[in-house]
mmCIF file with all atom_site columns, C-alpha atoms in Angstrom:
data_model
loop_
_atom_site.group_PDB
_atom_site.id
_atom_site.type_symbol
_atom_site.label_atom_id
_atom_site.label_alt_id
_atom_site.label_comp_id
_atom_site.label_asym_id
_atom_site.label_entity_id
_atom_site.label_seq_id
_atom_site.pdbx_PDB_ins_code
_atom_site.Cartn_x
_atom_site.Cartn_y
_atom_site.Cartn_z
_atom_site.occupancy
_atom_site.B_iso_or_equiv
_atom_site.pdbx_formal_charge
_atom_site.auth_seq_id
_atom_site.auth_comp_id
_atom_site.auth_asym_id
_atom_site.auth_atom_id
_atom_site.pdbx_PDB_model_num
ATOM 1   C CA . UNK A 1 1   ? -12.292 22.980 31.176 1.00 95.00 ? 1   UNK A CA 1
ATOM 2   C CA . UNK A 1 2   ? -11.040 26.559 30.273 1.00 93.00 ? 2   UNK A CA 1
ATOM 3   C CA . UNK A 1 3   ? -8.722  27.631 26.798 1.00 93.00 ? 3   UNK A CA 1
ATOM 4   C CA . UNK A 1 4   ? -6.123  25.556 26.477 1.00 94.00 ? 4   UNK A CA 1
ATOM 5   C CA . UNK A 1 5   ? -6.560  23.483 29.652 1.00 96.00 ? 5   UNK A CA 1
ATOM 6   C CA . UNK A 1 6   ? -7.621  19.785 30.430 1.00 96.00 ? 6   UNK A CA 1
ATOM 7   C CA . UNK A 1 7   ? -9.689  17.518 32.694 1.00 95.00 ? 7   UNK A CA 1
ATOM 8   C CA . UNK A 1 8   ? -7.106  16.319 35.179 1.00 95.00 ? 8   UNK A CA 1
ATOM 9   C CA . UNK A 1 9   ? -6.053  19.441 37.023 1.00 93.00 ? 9   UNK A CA 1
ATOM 10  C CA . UNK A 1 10  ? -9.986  19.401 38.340 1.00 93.00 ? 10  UNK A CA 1
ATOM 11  C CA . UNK A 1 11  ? -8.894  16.414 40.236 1.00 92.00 ? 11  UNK A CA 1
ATOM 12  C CA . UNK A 1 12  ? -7.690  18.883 42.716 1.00 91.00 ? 12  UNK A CA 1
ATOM 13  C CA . UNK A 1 13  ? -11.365 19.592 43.725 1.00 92.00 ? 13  UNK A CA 1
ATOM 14  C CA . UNK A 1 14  ? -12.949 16.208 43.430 1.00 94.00 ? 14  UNK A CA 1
ATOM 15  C CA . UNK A 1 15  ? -12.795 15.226 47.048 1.00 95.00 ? 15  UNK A CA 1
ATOM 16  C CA . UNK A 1 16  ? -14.809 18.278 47.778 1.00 95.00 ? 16  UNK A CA 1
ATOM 17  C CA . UNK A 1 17  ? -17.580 15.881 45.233 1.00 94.00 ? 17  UNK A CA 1
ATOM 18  C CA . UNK A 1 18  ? -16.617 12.386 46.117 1.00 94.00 ? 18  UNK A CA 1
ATOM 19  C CA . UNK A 1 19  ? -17.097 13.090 49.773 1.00 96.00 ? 19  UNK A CA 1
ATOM 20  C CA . UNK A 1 20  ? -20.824 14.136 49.112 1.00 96.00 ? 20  UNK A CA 1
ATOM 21  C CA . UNK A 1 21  ? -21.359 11.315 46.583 1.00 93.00 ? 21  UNK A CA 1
ATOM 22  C CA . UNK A 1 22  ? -21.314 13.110 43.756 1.00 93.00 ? 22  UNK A CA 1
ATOM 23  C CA . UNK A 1 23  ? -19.401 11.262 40.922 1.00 93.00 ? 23  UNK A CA 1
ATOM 24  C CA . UNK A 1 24  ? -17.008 14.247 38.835 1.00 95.00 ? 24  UNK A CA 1
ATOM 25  C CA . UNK A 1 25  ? -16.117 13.462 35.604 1.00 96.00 ? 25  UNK A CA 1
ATOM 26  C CA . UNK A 1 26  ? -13.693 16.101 33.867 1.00 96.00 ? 26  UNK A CA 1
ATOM 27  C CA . UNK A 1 27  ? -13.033 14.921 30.164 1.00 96.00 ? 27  UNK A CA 1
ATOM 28  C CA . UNK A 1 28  ? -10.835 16.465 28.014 1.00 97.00 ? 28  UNK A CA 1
ATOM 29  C CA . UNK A 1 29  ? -12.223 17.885 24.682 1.00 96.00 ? 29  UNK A CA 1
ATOM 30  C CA . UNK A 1 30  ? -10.748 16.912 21.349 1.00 95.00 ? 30  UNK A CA 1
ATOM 31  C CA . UNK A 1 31  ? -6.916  18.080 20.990 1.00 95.00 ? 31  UNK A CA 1
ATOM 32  C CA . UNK A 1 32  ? -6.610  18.626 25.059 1.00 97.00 ? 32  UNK A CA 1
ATOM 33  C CA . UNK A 1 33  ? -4.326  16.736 27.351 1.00 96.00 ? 33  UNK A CA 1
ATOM 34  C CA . UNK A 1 34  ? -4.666  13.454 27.242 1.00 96.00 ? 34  UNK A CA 1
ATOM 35  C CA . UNK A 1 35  ? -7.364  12.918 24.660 1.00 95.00 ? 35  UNK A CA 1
ATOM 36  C CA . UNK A 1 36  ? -6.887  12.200 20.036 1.00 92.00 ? 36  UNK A CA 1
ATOM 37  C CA . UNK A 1 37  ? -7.088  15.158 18.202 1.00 91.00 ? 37  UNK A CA 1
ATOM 38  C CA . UNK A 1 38  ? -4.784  17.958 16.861 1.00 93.00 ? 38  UNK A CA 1
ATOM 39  C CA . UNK A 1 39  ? -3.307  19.998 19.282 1.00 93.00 ? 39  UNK A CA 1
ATOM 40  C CA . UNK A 1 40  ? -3.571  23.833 19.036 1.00 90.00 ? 40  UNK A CA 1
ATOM 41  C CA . UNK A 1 41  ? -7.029  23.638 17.153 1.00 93.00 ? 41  UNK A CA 1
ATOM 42  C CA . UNK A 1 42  ? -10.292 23.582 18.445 1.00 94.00 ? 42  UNK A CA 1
ATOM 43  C CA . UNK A 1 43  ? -12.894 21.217 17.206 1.00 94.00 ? 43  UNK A CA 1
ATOM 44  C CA . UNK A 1 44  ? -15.679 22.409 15.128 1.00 94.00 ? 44  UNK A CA 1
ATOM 45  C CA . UNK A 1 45  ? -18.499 23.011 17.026 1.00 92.00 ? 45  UNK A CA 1
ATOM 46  C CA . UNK A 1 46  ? -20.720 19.831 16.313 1.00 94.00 ? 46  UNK A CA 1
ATOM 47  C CA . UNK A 1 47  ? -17.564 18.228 16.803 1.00 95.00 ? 47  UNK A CA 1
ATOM 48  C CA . UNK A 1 48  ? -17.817 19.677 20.435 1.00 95.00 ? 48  UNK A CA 1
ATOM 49  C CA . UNK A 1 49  ? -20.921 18.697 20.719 1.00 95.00 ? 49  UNK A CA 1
ATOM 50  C CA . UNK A 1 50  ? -21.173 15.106 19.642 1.00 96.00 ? 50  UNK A CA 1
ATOM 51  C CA . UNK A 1 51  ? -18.487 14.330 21.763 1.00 96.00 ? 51  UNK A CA 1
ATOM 52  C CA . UNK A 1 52  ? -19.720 16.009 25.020 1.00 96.00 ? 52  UNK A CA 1
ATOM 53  C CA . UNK A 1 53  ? -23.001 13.953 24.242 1.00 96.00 ? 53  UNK A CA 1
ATOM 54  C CA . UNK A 1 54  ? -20.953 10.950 24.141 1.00 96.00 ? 54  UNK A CA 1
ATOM 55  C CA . UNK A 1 55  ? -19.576 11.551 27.465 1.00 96.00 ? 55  UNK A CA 1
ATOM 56  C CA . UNK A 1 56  ? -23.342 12.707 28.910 1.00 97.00 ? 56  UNK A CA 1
ATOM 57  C CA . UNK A 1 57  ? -24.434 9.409  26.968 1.00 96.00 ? 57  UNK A CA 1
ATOM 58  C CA . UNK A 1 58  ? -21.569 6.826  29.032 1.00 96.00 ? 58  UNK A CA 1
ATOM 59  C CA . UNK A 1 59  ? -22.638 8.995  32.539 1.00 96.00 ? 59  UNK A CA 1
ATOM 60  C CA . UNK A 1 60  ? -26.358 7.694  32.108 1.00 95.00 ? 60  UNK A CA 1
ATOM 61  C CA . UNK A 1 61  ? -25.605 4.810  31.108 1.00 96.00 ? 61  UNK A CA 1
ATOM 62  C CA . UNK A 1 62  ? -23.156 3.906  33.827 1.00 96.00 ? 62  UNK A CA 1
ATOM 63  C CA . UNK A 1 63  ? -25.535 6.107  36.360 1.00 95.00 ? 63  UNK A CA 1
ATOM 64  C CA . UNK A 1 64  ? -28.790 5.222  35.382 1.00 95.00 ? 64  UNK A CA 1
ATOM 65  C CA . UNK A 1 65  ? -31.310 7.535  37.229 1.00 93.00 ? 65  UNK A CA 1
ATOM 66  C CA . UNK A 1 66  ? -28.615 9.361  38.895 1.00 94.00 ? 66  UNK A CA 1
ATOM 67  C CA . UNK A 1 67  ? -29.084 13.448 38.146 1.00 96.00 ? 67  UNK A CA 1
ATOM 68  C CA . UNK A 1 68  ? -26.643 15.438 35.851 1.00 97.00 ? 68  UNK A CA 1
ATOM 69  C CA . UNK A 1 69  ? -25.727 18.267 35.826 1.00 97.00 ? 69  UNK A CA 1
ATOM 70  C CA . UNK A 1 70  ? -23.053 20.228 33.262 1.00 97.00 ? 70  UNK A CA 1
ATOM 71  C CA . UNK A 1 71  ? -20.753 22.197 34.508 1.00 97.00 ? 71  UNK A CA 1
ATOM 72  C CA . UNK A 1 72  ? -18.166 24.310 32.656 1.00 96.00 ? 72  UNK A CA 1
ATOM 73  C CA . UNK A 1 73  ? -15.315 26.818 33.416 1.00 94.00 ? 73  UNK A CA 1
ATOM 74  C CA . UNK A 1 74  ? -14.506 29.851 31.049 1.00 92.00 ? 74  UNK A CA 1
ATOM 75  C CA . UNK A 1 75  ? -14.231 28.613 27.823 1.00 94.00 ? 75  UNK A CA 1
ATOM 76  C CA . UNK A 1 76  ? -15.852 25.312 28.801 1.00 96.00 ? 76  UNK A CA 1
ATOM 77  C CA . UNK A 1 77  ? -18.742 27.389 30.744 1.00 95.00 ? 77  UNK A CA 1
ATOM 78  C CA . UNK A 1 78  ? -19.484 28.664 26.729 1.00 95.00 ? 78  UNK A CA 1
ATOM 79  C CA . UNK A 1 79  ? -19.015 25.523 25.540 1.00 96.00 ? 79  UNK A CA 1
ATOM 80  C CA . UNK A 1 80  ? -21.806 23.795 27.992 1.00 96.00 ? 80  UNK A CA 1
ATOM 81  C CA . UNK A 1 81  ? -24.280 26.760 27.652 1.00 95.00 ? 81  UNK A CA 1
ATOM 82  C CA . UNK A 1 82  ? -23.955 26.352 23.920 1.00 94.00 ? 82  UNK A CA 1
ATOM 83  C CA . UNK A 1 83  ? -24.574 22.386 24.393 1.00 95.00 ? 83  UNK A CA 1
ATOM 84  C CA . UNK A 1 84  ? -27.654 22.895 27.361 1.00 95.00 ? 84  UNK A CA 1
ATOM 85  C CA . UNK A 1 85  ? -28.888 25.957 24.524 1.00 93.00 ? 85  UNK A CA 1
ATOM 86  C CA . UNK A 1 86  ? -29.453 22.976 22.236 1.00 91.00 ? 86  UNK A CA 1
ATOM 87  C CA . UNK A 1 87  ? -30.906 20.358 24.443 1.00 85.00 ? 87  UNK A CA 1
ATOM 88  C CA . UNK A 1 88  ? -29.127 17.491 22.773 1.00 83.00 ? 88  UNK A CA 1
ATOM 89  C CA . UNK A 1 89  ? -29.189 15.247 25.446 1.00 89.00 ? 89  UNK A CA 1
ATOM 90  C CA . UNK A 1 90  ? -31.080 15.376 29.157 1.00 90.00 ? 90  UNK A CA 1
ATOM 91  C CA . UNK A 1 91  ? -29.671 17.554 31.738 1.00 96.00 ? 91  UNK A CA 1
ATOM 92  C CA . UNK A 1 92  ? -30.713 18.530 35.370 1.00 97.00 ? 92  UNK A CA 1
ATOM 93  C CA . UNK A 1 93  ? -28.996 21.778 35.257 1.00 97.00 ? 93  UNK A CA 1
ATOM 94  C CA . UNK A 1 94  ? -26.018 23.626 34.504 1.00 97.00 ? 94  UNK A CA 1
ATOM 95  C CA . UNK A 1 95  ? -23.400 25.084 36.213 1.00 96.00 ? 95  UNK A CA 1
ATOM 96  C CA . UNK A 1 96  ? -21.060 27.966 34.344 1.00 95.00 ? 96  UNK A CA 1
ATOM 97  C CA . UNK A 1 97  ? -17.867 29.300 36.116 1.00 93.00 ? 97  UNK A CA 1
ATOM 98  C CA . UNK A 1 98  ? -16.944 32.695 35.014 1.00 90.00 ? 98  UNK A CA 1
ATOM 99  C CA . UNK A 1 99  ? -18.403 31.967 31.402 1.00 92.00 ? 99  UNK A CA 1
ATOM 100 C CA . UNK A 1 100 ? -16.596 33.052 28.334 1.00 91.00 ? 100 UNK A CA 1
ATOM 101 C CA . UNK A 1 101 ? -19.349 35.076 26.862 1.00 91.00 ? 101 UNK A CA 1
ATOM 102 C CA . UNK A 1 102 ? -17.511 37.365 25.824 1.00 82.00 ? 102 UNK A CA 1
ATOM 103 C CA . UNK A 1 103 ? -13.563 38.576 25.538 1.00 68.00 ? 103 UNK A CA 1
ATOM 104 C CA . UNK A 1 104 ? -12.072 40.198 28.980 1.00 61.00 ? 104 UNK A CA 1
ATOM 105 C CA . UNK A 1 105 ? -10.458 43.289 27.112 1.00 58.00 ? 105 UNK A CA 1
ATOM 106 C CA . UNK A 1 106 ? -7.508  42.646 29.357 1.00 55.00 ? 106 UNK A CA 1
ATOM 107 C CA . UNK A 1 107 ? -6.949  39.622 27.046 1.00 57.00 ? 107 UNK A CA 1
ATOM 108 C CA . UNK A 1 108 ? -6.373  41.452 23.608 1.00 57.00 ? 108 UNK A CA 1
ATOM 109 C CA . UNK A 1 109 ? -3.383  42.618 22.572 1.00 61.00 ? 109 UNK A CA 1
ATOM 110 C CA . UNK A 1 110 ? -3.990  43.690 19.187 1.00 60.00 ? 110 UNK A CA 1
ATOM 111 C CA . UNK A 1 111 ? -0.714  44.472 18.060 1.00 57.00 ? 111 UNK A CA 1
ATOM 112 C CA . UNK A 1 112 ? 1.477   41.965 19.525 1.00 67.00 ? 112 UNK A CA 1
ATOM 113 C CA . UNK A 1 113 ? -1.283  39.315 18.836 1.00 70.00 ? 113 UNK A CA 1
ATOM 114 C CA . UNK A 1 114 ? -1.014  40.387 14.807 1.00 74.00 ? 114 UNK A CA 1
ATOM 115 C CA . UNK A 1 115 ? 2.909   40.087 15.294 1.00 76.00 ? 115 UNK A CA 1
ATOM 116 C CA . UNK A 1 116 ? 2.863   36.780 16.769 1.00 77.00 ? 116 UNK A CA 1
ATOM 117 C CA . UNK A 1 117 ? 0.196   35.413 14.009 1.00 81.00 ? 117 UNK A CA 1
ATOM 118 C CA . UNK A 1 118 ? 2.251   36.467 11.495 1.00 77.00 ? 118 UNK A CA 1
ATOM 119 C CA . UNK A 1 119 ? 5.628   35.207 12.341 1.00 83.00 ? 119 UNK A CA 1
ATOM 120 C CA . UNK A 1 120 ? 4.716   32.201 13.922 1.00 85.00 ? 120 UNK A CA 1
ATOM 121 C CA . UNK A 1 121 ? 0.914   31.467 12.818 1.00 84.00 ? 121 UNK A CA 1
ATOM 122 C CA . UNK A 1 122 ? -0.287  31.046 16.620 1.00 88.00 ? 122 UNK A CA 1
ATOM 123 C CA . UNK A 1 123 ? -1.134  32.906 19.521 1.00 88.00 ? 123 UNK A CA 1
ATOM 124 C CA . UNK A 1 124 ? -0.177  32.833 23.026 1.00 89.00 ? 124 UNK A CA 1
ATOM 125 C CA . UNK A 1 125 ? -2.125  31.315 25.826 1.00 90.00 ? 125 UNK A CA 1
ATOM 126 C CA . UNK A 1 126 ? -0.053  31.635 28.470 1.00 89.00 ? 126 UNK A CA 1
ATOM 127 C CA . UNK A 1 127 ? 1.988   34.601 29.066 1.00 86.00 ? 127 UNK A CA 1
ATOM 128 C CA . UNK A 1 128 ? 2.270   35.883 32.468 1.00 85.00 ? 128 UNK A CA 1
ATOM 129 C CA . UNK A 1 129 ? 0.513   38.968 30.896 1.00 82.00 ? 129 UNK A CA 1
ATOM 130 C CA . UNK A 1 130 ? -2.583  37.064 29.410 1.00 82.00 ? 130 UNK A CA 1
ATOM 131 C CA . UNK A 1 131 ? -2.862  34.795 32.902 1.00 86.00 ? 131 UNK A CA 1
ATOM 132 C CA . UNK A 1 132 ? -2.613  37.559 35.206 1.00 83.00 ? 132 UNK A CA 1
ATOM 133 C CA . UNK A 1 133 ? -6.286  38.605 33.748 1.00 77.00 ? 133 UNK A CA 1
ATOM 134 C CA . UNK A 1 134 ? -7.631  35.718 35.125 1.00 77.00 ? 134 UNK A CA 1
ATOM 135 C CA . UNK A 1 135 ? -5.694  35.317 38.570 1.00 81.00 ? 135 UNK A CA 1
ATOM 136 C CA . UNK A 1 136 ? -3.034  37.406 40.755 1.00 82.00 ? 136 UNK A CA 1
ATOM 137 C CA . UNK A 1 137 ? -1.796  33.939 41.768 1.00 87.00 ? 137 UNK A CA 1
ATOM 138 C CA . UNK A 1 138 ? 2.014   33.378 40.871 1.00 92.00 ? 138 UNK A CA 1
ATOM 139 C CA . UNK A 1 139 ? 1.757   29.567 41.962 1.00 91.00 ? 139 UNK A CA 1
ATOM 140 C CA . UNK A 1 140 ? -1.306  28.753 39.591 1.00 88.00 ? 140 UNK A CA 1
ATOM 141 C CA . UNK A 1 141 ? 0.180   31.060 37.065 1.00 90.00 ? 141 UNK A CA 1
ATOM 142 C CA . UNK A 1 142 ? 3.563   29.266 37.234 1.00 93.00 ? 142 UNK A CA 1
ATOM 143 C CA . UNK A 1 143 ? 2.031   26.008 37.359 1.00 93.00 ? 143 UNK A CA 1
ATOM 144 C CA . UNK A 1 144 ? -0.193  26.799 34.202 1.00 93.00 ? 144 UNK A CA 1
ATOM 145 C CA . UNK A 1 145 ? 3.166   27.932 32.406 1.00 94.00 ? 145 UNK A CA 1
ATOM 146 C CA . UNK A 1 146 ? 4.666   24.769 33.007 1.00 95.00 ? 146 UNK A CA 1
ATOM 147 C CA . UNK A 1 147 ? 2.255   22.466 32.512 1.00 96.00 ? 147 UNK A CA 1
ATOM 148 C CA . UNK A 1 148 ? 3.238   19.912 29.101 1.00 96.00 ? 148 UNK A CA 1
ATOM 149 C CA . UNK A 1 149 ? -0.390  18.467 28.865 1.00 96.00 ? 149 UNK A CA 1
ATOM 150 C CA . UNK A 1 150 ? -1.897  22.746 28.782 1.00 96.00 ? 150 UNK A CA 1
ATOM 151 C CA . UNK A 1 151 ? -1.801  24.371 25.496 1.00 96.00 ? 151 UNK A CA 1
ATOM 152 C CA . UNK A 1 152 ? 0.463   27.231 25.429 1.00 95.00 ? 152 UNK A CA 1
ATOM 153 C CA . UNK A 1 153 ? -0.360  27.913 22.059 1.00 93.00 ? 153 UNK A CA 1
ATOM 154 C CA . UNK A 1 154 ? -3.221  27.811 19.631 1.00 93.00 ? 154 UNK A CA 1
ATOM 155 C CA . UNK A 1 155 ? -4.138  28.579 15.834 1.00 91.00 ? 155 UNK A CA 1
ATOM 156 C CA . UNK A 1 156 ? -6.502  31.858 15.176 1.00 90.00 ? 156 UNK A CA 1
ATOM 157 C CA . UNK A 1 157 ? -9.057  29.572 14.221 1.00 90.00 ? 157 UNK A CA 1
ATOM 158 C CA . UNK A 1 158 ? -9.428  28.264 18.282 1.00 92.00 ? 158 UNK A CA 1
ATOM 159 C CA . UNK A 1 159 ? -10.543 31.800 18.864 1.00 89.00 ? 159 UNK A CA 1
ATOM 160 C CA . UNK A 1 160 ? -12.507 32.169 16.080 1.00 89.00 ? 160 UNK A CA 1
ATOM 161 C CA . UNK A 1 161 ? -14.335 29.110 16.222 1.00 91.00 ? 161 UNK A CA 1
ATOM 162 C CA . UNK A 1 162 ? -14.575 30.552 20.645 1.00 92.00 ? 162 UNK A CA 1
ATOM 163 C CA . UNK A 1 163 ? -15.866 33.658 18.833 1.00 90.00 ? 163 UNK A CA 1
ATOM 164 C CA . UNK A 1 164 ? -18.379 32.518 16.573 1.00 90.00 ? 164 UNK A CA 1
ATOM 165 C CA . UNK A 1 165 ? -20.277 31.114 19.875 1.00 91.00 ? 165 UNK A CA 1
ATOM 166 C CA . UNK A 1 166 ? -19.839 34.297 22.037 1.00 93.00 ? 166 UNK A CA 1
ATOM 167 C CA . UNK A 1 167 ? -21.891 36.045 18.731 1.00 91.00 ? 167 UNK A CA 1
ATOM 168 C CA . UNK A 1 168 ? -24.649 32.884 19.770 1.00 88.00 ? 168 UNK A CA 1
ATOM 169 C CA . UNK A 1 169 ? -24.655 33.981 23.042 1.00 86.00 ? 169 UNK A CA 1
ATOM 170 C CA . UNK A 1 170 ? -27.201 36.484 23.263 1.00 84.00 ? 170 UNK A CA 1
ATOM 171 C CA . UNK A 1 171 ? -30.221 35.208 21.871 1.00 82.00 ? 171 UNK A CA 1
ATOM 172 C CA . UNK A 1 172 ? -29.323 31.352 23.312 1.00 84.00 ? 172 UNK A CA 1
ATOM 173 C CA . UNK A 1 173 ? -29.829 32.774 26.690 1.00 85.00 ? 173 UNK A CA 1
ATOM 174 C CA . UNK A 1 174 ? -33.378 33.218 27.501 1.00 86.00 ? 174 UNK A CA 1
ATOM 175 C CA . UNK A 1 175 ? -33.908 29.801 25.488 1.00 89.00 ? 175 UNK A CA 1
ATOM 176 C CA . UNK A 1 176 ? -31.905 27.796 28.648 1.00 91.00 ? 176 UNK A CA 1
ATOM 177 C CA . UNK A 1 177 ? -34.334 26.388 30.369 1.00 90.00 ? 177 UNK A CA 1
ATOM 178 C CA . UNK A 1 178 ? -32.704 24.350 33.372 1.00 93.00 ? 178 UNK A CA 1
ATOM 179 C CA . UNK A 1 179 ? -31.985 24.952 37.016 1.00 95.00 ? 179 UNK A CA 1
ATOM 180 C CA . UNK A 1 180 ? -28.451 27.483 36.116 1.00 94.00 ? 180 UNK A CA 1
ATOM 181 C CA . UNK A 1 181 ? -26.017 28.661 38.422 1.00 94.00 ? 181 UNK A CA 1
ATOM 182 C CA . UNK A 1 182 ? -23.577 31.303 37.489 1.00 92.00 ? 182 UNK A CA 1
ATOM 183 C CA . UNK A 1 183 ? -20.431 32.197 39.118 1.00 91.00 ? 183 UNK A CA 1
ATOM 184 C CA . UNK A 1 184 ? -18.861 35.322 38.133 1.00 87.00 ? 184 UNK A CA 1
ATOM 185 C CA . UNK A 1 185 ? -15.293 36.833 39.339 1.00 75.00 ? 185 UNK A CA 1
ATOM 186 C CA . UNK A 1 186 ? -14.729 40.329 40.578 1.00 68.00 ? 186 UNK A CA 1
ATOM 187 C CA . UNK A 1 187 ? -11.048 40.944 41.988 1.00 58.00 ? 187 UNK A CA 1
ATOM 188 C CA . UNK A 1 188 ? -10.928 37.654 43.864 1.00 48.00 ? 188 UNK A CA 1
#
């Protein structure tokens, strides 16, 4: 799932899987709606890691034979190219949705950012300015606003820990060797 988000508001596009057969399976990483974990922080990387291999390990083992494939969306498309980049566990290919690879510079707000660390020691996920980078629609970015389970907040270290693998990026690329699709956004 993307910054700050969670597993169950993919449930909106399961049919479009179940229909075909295809089993979805949209955990939440540590400190996300529903699962342990401090919220506002993002897990250290191994951290991310073992526990997506935990997750690939229960899908074989309840799907024996059955193809995988790892798909991720923004910050989760980083987060599963870091994880196929590494080839903990067996995949049959990956699948990254408009990838955080690297920071939209629609996103930064130096100045205000700074401000907000220092008085309140987080930064803002979801103001209608930050959302409106990733989507002109006022239902999604209402819904995303209100949403108790989303983070609305997080600590600098989320974003440096998000940072640290953007710097990976690069030279992890060319080492990916699975079937890879790549969706990218323009202005829709």
């Amino acid at each position: 799932h993307g910054i700050g988000m969670y597993g169950r508001p993919y449930g909106a596009v399961s049919p479009a899987f179940t229909c075909r057969g295809i089993i979805l399976v949209a955990p939440d990483l540590r400190g996300h709606g529903f699962s342990a974990g401090a919220r506002g922080e993002l897990a250290e990387d191994h951290v991310l890691r073992a526990d997506l291999g935990a997750v690939i390990d229960w899908v074989h083992r309840t799907q024996p034979g059955s193809p995988l494939f790892l798909a991720g969306e923004s910050m989760g498309g980083l987060l599963a190219a870091d994880y196929a980049w590494r080839g903990e566990k067996r995949l049959d290919g990956l699948i990254l949705l408009v990838p955080a690879f690297g920071l939209n510079a629609s996103r930064l707000r130096p100045v205000g950012d700074v401000r907000e660390i220092l008085s309140t020691g987080r930064v803002s996920l979801d103001t209608a300015e930050k959302l409106h980078s990733g989507s002109r629609d006022e239902g999604f970015i209402r819904a995303r606003q209100g949403d108790r389970l989303a983070l609305h907040d997080v600590k600098p270290s989320y974003l440096t820990r998000l940072a640290g693998l953007q710097m990976d990026w690069p030279a992890a690329a060319s080492e990916i060797k699975l079937p890879l699709y790549v969706a990218v956004a323009g202005k829709d």
